[in-house]
PDB file of C-alpha atoms in Angstrom:
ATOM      1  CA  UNK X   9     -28.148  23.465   5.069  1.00  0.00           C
ATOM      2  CA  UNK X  10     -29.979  26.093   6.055  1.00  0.00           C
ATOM      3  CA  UNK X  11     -30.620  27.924   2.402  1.00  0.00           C
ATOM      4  CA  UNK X  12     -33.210  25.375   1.801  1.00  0.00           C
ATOM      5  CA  UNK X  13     -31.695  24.829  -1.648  1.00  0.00           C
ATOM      6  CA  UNK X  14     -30.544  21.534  -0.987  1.00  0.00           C
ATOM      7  CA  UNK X  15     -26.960  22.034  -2.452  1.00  0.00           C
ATOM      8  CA  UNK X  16     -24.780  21.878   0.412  1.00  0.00           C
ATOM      9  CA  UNK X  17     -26.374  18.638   1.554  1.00  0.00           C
ATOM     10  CA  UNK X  18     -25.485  16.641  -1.559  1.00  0.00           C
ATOM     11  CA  UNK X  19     -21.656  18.184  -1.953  1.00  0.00           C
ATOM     12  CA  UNK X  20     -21.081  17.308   1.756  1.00  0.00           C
ATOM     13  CA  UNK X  21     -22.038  13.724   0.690  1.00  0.00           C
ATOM     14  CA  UNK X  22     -19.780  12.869  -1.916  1.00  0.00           C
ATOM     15  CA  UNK X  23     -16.900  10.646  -1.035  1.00  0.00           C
ATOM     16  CA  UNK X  24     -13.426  12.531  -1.330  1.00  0.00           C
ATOM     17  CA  UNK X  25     -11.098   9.030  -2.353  1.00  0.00           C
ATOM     18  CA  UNK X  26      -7.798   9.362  -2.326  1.00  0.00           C
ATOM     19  CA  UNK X  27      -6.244   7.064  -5.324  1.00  0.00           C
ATOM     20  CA  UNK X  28      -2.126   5.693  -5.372  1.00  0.00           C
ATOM     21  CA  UNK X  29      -0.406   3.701  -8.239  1.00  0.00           C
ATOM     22  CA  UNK X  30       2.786   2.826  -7.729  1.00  0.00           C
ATOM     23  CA  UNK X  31       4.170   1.819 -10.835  1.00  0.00           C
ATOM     24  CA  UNK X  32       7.496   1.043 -10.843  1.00  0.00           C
ATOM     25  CA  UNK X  33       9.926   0.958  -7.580  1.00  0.00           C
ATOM     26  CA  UNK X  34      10.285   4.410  -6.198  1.00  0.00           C
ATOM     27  CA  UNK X  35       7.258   6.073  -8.474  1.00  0.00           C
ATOM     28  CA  UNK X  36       4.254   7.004  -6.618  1.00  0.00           C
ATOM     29  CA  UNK X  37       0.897   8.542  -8.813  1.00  0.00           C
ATOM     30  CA  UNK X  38      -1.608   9.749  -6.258  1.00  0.00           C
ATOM     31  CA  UNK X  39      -4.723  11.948  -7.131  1.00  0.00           C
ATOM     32  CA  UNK X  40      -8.227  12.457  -5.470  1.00  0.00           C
ATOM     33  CA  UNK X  41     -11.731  12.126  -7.184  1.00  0.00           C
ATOM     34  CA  UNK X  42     -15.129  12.947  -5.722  1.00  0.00           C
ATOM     35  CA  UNK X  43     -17.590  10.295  -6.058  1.00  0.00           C
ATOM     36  CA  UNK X  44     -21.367   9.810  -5.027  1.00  0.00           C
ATOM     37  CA  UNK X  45     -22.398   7.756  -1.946  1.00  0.00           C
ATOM     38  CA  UNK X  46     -22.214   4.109  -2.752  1.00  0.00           C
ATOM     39  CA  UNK X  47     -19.240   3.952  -4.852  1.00  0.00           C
ATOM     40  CA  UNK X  48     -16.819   0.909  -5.405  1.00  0.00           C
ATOM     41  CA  UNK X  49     -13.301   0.531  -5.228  1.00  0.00           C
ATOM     42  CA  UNK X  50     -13.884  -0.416  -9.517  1.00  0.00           C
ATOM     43  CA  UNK X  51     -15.852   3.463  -9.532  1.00  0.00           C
ATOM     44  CA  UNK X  52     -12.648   4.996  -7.785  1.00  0.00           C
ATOM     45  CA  UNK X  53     -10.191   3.221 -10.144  1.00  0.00           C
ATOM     46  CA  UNK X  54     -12.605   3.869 -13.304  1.00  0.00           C
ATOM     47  CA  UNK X  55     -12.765   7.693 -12.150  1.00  0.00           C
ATOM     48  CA  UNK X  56      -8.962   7.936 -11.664  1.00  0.00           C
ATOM     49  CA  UNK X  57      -8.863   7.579 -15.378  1.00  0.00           C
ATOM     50  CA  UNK X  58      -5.373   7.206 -17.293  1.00  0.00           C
ATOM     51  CA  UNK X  59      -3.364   7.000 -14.030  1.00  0.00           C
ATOM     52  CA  UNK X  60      -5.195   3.590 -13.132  1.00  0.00           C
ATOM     53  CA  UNK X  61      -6.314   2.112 -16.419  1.00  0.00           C
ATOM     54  CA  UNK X  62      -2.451  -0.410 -17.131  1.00  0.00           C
ATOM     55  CA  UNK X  63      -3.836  -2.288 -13.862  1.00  0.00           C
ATOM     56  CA  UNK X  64      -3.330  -5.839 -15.355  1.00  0.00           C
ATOM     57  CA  UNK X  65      -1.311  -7.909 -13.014  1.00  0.00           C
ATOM     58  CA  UNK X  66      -2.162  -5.394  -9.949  1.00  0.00           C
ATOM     59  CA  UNK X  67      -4.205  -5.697  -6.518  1.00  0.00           C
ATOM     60  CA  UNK X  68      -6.254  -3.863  -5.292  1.00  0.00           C
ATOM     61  CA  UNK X  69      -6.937  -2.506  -2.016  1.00  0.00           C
ATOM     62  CA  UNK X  70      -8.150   0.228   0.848  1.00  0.00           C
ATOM     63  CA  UNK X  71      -5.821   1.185   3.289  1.00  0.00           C
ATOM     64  CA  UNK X  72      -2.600  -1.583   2.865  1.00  0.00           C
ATOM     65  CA  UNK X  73      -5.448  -4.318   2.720  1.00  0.00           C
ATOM     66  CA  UNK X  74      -6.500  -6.391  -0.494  1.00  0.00           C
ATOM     67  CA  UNK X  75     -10.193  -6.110  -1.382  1.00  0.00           C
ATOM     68  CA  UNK X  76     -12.389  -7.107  -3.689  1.00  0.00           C
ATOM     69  CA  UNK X  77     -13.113  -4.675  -6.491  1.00  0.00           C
ATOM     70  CA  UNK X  78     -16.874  -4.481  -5.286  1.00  0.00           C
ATOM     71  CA  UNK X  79     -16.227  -2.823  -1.872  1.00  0.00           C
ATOM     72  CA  UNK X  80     -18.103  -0.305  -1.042  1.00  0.00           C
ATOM     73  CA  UNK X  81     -16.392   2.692  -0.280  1.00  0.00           C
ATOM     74  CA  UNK X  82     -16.487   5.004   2.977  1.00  0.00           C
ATOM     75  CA  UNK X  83     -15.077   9.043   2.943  1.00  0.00           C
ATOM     76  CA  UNK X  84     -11.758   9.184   2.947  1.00  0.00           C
ATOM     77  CA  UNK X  85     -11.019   6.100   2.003  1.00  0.00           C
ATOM     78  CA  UNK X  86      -7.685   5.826   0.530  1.00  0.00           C
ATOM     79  CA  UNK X  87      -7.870   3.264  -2.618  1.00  0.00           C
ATOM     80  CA  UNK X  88      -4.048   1.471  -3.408  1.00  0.00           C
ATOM     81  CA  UNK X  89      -2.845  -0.397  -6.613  1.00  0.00           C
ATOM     82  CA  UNK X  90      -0.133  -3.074  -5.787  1.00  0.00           C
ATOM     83  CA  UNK X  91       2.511  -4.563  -8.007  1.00  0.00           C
ATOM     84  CA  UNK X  92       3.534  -8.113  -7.447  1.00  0.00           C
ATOM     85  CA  UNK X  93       6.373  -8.993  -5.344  1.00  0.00           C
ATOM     86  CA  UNK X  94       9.552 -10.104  -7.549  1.00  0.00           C
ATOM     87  CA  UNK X  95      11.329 -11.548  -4.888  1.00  0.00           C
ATOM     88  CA  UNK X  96      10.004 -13.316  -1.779  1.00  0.00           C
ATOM     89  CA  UNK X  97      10.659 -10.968   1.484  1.00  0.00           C
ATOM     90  CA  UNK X  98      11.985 -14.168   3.960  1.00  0.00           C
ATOM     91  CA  UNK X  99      14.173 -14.854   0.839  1.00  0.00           C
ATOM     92  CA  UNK X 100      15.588 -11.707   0.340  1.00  0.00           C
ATOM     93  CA  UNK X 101      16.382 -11.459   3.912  1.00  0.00           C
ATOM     94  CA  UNK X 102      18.328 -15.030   4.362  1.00  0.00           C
ATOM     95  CA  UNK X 103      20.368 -13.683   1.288  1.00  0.00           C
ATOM     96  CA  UNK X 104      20.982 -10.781   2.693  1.00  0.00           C
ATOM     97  CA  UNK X 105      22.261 -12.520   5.905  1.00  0.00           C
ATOM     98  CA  UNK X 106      23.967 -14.661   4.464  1.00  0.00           C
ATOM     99  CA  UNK X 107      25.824 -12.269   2.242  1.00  0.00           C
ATOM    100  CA  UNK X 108      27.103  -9.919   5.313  1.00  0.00           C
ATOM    101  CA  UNK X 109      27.261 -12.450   7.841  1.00  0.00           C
ATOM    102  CA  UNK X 110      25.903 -12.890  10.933  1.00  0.00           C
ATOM    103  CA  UNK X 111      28.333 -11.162  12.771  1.00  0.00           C
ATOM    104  CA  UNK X 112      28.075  -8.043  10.792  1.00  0.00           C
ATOM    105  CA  UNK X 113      24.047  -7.180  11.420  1.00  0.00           C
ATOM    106  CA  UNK X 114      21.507  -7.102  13.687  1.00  0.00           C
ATOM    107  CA  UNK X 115      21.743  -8.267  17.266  1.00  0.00           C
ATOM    108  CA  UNK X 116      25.184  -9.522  16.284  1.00  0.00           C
ATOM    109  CA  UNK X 117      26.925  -6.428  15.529  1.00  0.00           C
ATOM    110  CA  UNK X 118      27.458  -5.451  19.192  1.00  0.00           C
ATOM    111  CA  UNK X 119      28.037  -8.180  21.073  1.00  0.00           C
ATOM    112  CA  UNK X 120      29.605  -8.539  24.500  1.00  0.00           C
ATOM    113  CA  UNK X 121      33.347  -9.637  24.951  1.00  0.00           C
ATOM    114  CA  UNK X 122      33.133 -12.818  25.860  1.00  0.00           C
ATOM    115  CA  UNK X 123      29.419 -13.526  25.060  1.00  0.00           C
ATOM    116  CA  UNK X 124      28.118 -16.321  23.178  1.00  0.00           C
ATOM    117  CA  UNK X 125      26.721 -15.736  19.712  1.00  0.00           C
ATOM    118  CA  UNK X 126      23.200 -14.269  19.583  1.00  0.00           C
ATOM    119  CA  UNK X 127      23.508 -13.112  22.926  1.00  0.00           C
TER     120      UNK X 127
END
């Protein structure tokens, strides 16, 4: 700042985004790219380069929350890729219950003697 050049200025203004694909269950891509003031979440995905570019069928978002490819970005922003869901959570769950039984999880694995179900 004080050289008078002008270069520290405009490399403390770049945005440092942090980019994750996930794309398959259990495989996690992450990688950072520097990227001038005003930048969307499309710049950050563009600038990723191979590791986002098979995003067909994927949301996007910053920070576990879907937004629109024109966002503009802040610092440190961190920019996600998300597959679609193949099964429906509440769905997965009642099978999953339903499968062990109710005695056998949750609340209902340690119940009192003589205590009413769910209690």
């Amino acid at each position: 700042m004080a050289d008078g050049t002008g270069a520290a200025p405009a490399a403390a203004a770049a945005l440092q985004i942090t980019v994750v694909v996930s794309p398959a269950p259990r495989q996690v891509s992450e990688c950072t790219v520097q990227l001038p003031p005003g930048s969307t979440l499309a710049d950050a995905l563009q600038a990723a380069g191979p590791m986002a570019a098979q995003r067909e069928g994927m949301v996007c978002g910053i920070w576990g929350r879907v937004q629109p490819e024109t966002t503009v970005l802040k610092d440190q922003d961190r920019v996600e890729l998300y597959r679609g869901l193949k099964v429906d959570p509440k769905v997965a769950r009642r099978e999953r219950f339903a499968r062990q039984g109710a005695r056998a999880t949750g609340l209902f694995a340690r119940q009192r003697p003589g205590g009413k179900s769910g209690y």
